[in-house]
mmCIF file of C-alpha atoms in Angstrom:
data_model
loop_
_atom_site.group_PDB
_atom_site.id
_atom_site.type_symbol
_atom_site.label_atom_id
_atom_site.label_comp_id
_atom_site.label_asym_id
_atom_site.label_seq_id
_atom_site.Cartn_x
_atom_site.Cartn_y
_atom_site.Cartn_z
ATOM 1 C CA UNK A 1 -178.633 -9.711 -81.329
ATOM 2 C CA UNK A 2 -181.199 -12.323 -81.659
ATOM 3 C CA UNK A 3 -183.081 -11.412 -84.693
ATOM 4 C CA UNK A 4 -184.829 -14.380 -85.380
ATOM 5 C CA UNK A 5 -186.489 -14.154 -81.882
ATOM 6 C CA UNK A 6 -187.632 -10.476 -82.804
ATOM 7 C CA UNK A 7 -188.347 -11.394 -86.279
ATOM 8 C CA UNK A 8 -191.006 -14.076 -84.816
ATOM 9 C CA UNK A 9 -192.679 -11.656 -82.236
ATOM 10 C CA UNK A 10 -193.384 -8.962 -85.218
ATOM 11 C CA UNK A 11 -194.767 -12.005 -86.987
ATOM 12 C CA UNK A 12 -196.980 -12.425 -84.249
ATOM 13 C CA UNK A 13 -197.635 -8.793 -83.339
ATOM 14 C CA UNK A 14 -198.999 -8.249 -87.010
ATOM 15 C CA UNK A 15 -200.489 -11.701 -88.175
ATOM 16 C CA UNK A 16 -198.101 -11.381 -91.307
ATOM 17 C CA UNK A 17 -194.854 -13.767 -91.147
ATOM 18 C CA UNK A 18 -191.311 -11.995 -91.319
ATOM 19 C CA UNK A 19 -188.175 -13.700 -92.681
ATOM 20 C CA UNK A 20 -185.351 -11.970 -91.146
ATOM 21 C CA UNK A 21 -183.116 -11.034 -94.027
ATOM 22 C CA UNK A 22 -180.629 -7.936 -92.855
ATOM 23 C CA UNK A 23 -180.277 -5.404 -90.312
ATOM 24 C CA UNK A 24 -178.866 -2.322 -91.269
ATOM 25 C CA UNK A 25 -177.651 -0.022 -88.563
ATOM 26 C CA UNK A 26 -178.811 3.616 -88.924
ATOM 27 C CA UNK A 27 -177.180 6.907 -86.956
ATOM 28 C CA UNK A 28 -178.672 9.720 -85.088
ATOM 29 C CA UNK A 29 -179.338 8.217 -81.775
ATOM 30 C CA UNK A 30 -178.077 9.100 -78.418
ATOM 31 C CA UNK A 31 -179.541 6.786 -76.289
ATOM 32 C CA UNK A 32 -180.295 3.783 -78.038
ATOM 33 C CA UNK A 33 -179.042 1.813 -81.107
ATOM 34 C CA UNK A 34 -181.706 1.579 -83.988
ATOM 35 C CA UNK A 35 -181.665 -0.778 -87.165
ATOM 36 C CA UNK A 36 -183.531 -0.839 -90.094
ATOM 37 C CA UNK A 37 -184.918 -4.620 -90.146
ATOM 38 C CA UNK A 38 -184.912 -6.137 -93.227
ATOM 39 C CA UNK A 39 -187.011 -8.601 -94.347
ATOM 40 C CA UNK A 40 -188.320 -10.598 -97.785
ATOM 41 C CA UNK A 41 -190.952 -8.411 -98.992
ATOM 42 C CA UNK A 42 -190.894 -5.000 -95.946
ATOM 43 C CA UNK A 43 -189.465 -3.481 -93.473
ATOM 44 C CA UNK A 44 -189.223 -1.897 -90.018
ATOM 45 C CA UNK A 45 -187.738 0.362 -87.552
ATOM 46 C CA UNK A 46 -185.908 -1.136 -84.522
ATOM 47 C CA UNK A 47 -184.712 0.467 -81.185
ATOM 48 C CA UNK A 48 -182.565 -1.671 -78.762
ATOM 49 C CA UNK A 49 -181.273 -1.172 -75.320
ATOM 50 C CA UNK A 50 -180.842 -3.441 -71.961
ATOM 51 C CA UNK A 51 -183.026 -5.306 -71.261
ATOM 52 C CA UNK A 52 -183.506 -3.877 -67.823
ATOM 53 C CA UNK A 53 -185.153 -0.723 -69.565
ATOM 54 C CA UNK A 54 -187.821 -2.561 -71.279
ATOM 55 C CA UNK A 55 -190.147 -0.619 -69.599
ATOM 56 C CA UNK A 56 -189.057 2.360 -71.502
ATOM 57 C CA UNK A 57 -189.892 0.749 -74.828
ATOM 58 C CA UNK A 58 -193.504 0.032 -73.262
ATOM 59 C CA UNK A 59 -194.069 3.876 -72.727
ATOM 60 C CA UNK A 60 -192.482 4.841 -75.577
ATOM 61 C CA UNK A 61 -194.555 2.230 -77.499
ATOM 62 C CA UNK A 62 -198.061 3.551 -75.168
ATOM 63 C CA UNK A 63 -197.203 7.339 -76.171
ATOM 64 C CA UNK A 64 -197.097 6.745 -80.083
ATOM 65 C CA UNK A 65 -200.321 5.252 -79.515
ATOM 66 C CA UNK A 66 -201.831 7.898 -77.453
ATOM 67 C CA UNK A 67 -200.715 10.384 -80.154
ATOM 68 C CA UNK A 68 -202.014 8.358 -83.036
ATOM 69 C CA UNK A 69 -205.750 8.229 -81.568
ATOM 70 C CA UNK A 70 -205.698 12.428 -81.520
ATOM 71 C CA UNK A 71 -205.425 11.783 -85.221
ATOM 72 C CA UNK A 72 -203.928 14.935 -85.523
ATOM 73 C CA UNK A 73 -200.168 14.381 -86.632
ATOM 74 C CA UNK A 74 -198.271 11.184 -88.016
ATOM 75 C CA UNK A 75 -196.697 9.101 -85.745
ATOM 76 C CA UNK A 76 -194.420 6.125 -86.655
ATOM 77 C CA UNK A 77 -196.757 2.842 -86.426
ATOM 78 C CA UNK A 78 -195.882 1.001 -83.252
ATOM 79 C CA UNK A 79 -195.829 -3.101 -84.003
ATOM 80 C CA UNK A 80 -194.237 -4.654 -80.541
ATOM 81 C CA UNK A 81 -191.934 -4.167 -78.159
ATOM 82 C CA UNK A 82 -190.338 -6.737 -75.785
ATOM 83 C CA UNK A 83 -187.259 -8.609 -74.639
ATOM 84 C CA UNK A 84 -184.937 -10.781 -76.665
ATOM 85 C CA UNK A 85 -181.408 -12.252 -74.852
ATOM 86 C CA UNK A 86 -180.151 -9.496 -72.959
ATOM 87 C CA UNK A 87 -181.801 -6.857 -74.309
ATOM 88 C CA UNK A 88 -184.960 -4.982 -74.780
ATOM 89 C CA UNK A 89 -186.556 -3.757 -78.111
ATOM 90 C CA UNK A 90 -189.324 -1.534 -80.046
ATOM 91 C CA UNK A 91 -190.298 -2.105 -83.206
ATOM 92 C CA UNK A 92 -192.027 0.411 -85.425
ATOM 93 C CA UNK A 93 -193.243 0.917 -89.017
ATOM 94 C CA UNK A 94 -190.361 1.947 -91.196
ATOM 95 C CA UNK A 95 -190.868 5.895 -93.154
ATOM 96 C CA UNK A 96 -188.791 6.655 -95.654
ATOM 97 C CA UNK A 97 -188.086 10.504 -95.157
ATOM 98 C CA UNK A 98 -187.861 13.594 -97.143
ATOM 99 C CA UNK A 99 -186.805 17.213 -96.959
ATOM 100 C CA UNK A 100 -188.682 19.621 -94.773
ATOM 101 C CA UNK A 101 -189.458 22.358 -96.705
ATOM 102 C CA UNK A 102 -191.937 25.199 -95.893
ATOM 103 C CA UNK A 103 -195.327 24.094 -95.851
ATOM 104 C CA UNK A 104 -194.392 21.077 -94.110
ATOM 105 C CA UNK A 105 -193.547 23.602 -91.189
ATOM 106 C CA UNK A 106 -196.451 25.140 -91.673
ATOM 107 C CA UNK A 107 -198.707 22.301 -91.686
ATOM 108 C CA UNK A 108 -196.385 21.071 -88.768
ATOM 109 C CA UNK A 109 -197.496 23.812 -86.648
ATOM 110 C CA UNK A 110 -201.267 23.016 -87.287
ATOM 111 C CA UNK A 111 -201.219 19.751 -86.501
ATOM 112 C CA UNK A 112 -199.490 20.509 -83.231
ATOM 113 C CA UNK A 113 -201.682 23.255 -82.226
ATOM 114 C CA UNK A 114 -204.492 20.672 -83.318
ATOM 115 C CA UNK A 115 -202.290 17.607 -81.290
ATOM 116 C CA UNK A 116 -202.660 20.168 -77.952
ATOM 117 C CA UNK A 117 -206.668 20.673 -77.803
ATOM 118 C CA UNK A 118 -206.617 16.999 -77.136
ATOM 119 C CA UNK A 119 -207.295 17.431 -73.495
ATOM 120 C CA UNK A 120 -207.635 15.629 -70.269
ATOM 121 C CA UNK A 121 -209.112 16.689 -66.692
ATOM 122 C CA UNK A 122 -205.882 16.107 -65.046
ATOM 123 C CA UNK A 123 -202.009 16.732 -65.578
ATOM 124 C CA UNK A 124 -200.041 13.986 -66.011
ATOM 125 C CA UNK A 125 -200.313 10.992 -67.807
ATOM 126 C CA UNK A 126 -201.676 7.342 -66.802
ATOM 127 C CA UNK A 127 -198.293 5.795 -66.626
ATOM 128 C CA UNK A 128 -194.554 7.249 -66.246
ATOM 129 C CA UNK A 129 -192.399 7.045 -68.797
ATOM 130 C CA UNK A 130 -189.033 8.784 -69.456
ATOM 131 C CA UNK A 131 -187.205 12.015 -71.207
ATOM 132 C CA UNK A 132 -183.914 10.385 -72.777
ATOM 133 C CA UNK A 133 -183.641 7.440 -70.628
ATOM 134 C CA UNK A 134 -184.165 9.647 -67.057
ATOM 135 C CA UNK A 135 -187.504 8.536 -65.203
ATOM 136 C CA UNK A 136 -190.274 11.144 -65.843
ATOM 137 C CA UNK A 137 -193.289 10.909 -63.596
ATOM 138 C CA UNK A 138 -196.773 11.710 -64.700
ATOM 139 C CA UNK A 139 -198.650 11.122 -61.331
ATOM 140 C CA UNK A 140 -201.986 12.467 -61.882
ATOM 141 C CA UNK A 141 -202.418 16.661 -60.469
ATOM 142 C CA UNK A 142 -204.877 19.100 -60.366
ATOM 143 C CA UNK A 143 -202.413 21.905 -60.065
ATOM 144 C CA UNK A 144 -200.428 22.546 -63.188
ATOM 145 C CA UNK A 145 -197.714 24.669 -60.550
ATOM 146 C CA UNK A 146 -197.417 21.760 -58.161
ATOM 147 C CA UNK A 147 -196.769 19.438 -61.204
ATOM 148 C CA UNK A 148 -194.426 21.101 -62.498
ATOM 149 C CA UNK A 149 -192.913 22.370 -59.247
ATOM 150 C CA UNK A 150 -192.994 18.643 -57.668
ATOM 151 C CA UNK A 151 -192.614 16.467 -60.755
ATOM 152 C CA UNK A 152 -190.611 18.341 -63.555
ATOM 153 C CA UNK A 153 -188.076 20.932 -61.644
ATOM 154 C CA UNK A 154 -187.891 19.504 -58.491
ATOM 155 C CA UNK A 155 -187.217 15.948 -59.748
ATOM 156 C CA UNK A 156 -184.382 17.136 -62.002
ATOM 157 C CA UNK A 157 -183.041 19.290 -59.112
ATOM 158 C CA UNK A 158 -182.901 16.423 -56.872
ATOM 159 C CA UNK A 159 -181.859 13.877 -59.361
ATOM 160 C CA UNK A 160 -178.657 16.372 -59.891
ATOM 161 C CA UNK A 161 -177.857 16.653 -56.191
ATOM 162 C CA UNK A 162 -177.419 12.935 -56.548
ATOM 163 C CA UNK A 163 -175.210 13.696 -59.240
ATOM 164 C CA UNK A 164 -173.147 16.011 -57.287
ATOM 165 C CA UNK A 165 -174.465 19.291 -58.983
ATOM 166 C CA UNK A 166 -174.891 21.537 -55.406
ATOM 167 C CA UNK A 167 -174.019 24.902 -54.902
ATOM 168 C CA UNK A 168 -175.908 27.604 -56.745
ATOM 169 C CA UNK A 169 -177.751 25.427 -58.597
ATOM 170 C CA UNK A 170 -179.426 24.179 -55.771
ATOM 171 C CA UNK A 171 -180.142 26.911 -53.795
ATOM 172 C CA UNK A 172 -181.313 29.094 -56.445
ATOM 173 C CA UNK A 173 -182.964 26.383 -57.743
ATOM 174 C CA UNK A 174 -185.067 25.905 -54.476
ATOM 175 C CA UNK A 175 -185.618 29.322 -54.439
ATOM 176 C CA UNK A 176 -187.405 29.011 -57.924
ATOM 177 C CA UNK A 177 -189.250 26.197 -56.604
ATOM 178 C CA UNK A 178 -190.778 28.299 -53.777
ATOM 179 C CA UNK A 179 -191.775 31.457 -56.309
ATOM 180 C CA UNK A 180 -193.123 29.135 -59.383
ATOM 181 C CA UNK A 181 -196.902 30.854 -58.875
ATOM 182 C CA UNK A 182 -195.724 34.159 -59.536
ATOM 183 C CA UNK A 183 -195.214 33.230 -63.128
ATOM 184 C CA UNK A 184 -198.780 31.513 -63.594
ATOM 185 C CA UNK A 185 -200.243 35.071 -62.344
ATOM 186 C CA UNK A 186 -203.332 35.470 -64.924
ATOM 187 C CA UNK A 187 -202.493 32.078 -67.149
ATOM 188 C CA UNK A 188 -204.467 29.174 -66.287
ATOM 189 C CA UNK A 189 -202.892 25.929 -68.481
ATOM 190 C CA UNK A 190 -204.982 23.544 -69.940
ATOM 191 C CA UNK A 191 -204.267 19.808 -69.934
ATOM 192 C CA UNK A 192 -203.115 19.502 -73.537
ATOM 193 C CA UNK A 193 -201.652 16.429 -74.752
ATOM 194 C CA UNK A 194 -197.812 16.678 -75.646
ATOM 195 C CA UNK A 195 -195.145 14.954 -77.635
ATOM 196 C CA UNK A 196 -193.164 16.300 -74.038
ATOM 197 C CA UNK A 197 -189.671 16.147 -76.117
ATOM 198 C CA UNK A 198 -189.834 17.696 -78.891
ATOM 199 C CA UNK A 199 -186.902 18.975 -80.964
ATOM 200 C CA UNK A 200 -186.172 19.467 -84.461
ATOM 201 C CA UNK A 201 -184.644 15.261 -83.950
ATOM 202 C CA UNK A 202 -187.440 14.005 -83.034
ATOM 203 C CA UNK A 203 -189.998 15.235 -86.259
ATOM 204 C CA UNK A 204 -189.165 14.906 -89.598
ATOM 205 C CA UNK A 205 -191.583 15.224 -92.574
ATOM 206 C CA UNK A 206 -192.099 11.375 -94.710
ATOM 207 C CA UNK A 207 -191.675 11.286 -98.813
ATOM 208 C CA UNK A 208 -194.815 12.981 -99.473
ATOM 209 C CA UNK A 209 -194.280 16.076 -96.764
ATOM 210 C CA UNK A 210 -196.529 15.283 -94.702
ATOM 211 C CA UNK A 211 -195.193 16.016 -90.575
ATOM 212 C CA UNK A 212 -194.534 13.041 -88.671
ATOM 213 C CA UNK A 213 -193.459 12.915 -84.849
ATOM 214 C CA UNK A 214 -191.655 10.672 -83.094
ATOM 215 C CA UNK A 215 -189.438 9.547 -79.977
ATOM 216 C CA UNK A 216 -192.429 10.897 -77.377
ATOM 217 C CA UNK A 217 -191.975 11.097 -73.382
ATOM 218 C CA UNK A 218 -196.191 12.116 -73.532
ATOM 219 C CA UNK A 219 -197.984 13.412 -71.074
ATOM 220 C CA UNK A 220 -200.797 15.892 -70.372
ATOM 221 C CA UNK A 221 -199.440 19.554 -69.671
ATOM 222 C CA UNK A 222 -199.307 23.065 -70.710
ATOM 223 C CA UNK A 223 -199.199 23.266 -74.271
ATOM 224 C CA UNK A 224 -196.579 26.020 -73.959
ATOM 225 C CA UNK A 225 -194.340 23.306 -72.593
ATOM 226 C CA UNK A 226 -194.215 21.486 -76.141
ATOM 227 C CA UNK A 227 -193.556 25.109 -78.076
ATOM 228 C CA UNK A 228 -190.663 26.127 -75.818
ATOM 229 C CA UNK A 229 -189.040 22.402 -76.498
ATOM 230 C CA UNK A 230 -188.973 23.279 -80.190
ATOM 231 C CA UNK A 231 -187.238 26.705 -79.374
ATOM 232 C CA UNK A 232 -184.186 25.886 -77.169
ATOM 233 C CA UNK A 233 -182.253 23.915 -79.965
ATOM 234 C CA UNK A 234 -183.639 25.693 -83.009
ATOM 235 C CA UNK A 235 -184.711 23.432 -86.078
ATOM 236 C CA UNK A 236 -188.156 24.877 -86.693
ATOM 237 C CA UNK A 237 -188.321 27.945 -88.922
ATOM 238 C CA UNK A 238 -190.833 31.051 -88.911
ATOM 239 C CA UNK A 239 -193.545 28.970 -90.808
ATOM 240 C CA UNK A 240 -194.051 26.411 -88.267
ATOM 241 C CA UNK A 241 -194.972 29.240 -85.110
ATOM 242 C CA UNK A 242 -196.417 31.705 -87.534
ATOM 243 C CA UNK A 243 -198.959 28.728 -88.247
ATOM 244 C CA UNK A 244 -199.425 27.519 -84.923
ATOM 245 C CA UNK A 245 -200.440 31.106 -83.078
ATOM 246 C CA UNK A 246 -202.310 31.257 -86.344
ATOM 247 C CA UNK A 247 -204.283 28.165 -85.132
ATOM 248 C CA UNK A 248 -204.206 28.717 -81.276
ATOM 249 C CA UNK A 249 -202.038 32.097 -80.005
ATOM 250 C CA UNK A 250 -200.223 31.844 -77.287
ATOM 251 C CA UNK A 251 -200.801 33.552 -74.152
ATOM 252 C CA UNK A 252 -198.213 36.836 -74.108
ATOM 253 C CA UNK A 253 -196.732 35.738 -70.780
ATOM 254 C CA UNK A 254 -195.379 33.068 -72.695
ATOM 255 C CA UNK A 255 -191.738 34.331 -73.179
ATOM 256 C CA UNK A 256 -190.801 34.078 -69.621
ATOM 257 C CA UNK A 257 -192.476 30.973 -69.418
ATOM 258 C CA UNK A 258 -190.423 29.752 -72.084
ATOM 259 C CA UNK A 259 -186.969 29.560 -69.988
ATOM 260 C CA UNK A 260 -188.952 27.911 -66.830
ATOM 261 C CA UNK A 261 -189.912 25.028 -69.180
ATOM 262 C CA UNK A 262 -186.408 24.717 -70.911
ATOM 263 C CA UNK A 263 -184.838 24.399 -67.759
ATOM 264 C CA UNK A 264 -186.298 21.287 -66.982
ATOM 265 C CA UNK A 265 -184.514 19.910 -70.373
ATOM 266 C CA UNK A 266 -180.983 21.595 -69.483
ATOM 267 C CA UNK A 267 -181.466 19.884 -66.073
ATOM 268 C CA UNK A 268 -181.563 16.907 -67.838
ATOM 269 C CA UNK A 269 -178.941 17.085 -70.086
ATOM 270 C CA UNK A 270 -176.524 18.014 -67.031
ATOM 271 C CA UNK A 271 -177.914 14.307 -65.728
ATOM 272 C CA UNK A 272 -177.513 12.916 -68.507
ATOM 273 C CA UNK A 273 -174.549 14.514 -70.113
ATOM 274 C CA UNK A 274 -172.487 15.659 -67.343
ATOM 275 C CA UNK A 275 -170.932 18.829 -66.361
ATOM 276 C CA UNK A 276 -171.164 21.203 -69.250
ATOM 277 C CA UNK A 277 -174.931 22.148 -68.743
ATOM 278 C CA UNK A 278 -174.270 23.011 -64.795
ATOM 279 C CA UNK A 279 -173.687 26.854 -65.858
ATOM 280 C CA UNK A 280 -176.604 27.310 -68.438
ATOM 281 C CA UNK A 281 -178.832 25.510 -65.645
ATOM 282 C CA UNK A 282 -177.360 28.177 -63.116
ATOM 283 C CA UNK A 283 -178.322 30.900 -65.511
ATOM 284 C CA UNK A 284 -181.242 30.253 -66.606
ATOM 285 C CA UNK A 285 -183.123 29.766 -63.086
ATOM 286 C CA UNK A 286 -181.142 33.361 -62.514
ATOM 287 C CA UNK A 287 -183.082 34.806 -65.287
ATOM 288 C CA UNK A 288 -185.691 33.635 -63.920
ATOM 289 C CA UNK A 289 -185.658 34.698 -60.205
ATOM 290 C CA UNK A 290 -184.537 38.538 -61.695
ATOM 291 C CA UNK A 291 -187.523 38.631 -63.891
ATOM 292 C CA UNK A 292 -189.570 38.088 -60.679
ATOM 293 C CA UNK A 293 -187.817 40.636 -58.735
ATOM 294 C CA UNK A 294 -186.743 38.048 -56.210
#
C-alpha cells in the first residue's frame, strides 16, 4: 500500500503535515482491511478496499458527517477519503476505546433517541450509499411503505434471485411485498435520521464512556428501523432500550415491525454471505405473512 501517497492527502485534508511512520493492522472487519496509521506526533484510523468502491468510502465518509451535525452522538472524525494505486481509502480520527459499562448504554440510548428527532420531509437520503458493501438506495419517497417495499425488501429480494435464492423465498417474499400496508395500519413513521446498520460492532463507548457510532449506511427512515438493527444480534443490554422508550417510546406495534425490518439485514447477509441465511430469510417473511392472517 502506498502510504506515503495517503500520508500526503491527510496532510492536505487537515493543514497539519504527517510523516508516515507505521501501520499497524487492526481485526474486526468483514469487509474491509483497517490500519491504525502511525505517524511522528498522532494518529488515525484507515479503511482500505478496491479502488473500484471508492464511492463507498465517499458515503461512508458523507454519513459520519451527516451524523456529526445532529450533534447528538460521537462519531469518529472523518479527515479524507480517496484513491491511492489500486485501491481506495477512508481515513478517520483514531479513538482509543474502553469498556461499555452501564450508563454508557444508558446514555447510548438517549443519544439515539435524540440522533432520530433529527428529521427530514422525505425518506431517503440525498445520495446512495451501501449496507456492507451491497448498493443501498435512498431515492427520495413520500411513502415510508413504498420505500421500504421498493427500495429495502424488494431490492434484497431481487438482488438474491440474481444470486440464485428462488423458491419460497421468492414467492413468499412477493407475497410480503404485496401486504406491507397491513402492518403500517395506525403507525405513521417519521423521517428520522439513522445510523441504518447498527449492531453492537458498529458502537463502542471511547476512554471516557462516552457512546460513539460508527460504520453508518445513513439514511432518513423509521426510527424503529435503527432499534430493531440493535436487537437481531444482541450486544445492547436492558439499559440502553429502557433509556431510549424513556426518551421517545415506541409505538406498541413495534414488535411485529421488528422482524419486517430485520429481514432486510438477513437478506443481506444471504447476498453477502451465501447460503446459510436462505432458511432464516424463509422464516422470517413466514412469520410475517401468519401474523397477518395471509
Amino acid at each position: 500500500m502506498n502510504w506515503q501517497a495517503i500520508s500526503e492527502q491527510i496532510s492536505l485534508a487537515t493543514g497539519q503535515s504527517f510523516h508516515f511512520a507505521a501501520a499497524h493492522p487492526l481485526g474486526g472487519g468483514d469487509i474491509n482491511s483497517a490500519y491504525r496509521l502511525q505517524g511522528r506526533d498522532r494518529s488515525y484510523f484507515v479503511k482500505l478496499n478496491r479502488r473500484e468502491l471508492a464511492d463507498m468510502f465517499a458515503a461512508e465518509f458523507d454519513g459520519l458527517q451527516e451524523i456529526a451535525g445532529s450533534g447528538a452522538v460521537r462519531t469518529p472524525v472523518p479527515i479524507v477519503h480517496g484513491e491511492a494505486g489500486s485501491q481506495s481509502f477512508l481515513v478517520l480520527e483514531y479513538l482509543e476505546f474502553g469498556a461499555s459499562n452501564q450508563q454508557a448504554q444508558r446514555l447510548l440510548g438517549r443519544q439515539l433517541a435524540e440522533l432520530h428527532r433529527h428529521k427530514q420531509s422525505y425518506f431517503g437520503w440525498s445520495r446512495d450509499n451501501t449496507i456492507g458493501s451491497t448498493p443501498q438506495v435512498n431515492t427520495r419517497s413520500e411513502d415510508w411503505v413504498e420505500f421500504w417495499r421498493e427500495r429495502r425488501l424488494g431490492f434484497q429480494l431481487q438482488l438474491s434471485g440474481r444470486n440464485g435464492y428462488l423458491g419460497r423465498l421468492q414467492t413468499q417474499g412477493e407475497r410480503l411485498c404485496g401486504v406491507l400496508d397491513a402492518l403500517f395500519d395506525g403507525y405513521r413513521p417519521l423521517p428520522s435520521l439513522l445510523h441504518g446498520d447498527l449492531w453492537a460492532g458498529n458502537s463502542a463507548a471511547d476512554r471516557q464512556g462516552n457512546p460513539v457510532i460508527f460504520d453508518p449506511a445513513c439514511y432518513y427512515g423509521d426510527r424503529e428501523a435503527d432499534i430493531a438493527m440493535t436487537e437481531l444480534f444482541d450486544g445492547y443490554g436492558r439499559e440502553f432500550y429502557q433509556a431510549y422508550n424513556e426518551a421517545w417510546p415506541l409505538d406498541p406495534g413495534y414488535p411485529v415491525r421488528k422482524t419486517l425490518y430485520n429481514l432486510y439485514h438477513i437478506l443481506n447477509h444471504l447476498n453477502l454471505f451465501g447460503g446459510g441465511y436462505q432458511r432464516q430469510a424463509e422464516n422470517m417473511t413466514l412469520q410475517l405473512l401468519a401474523e397477518l392472517g395471509v
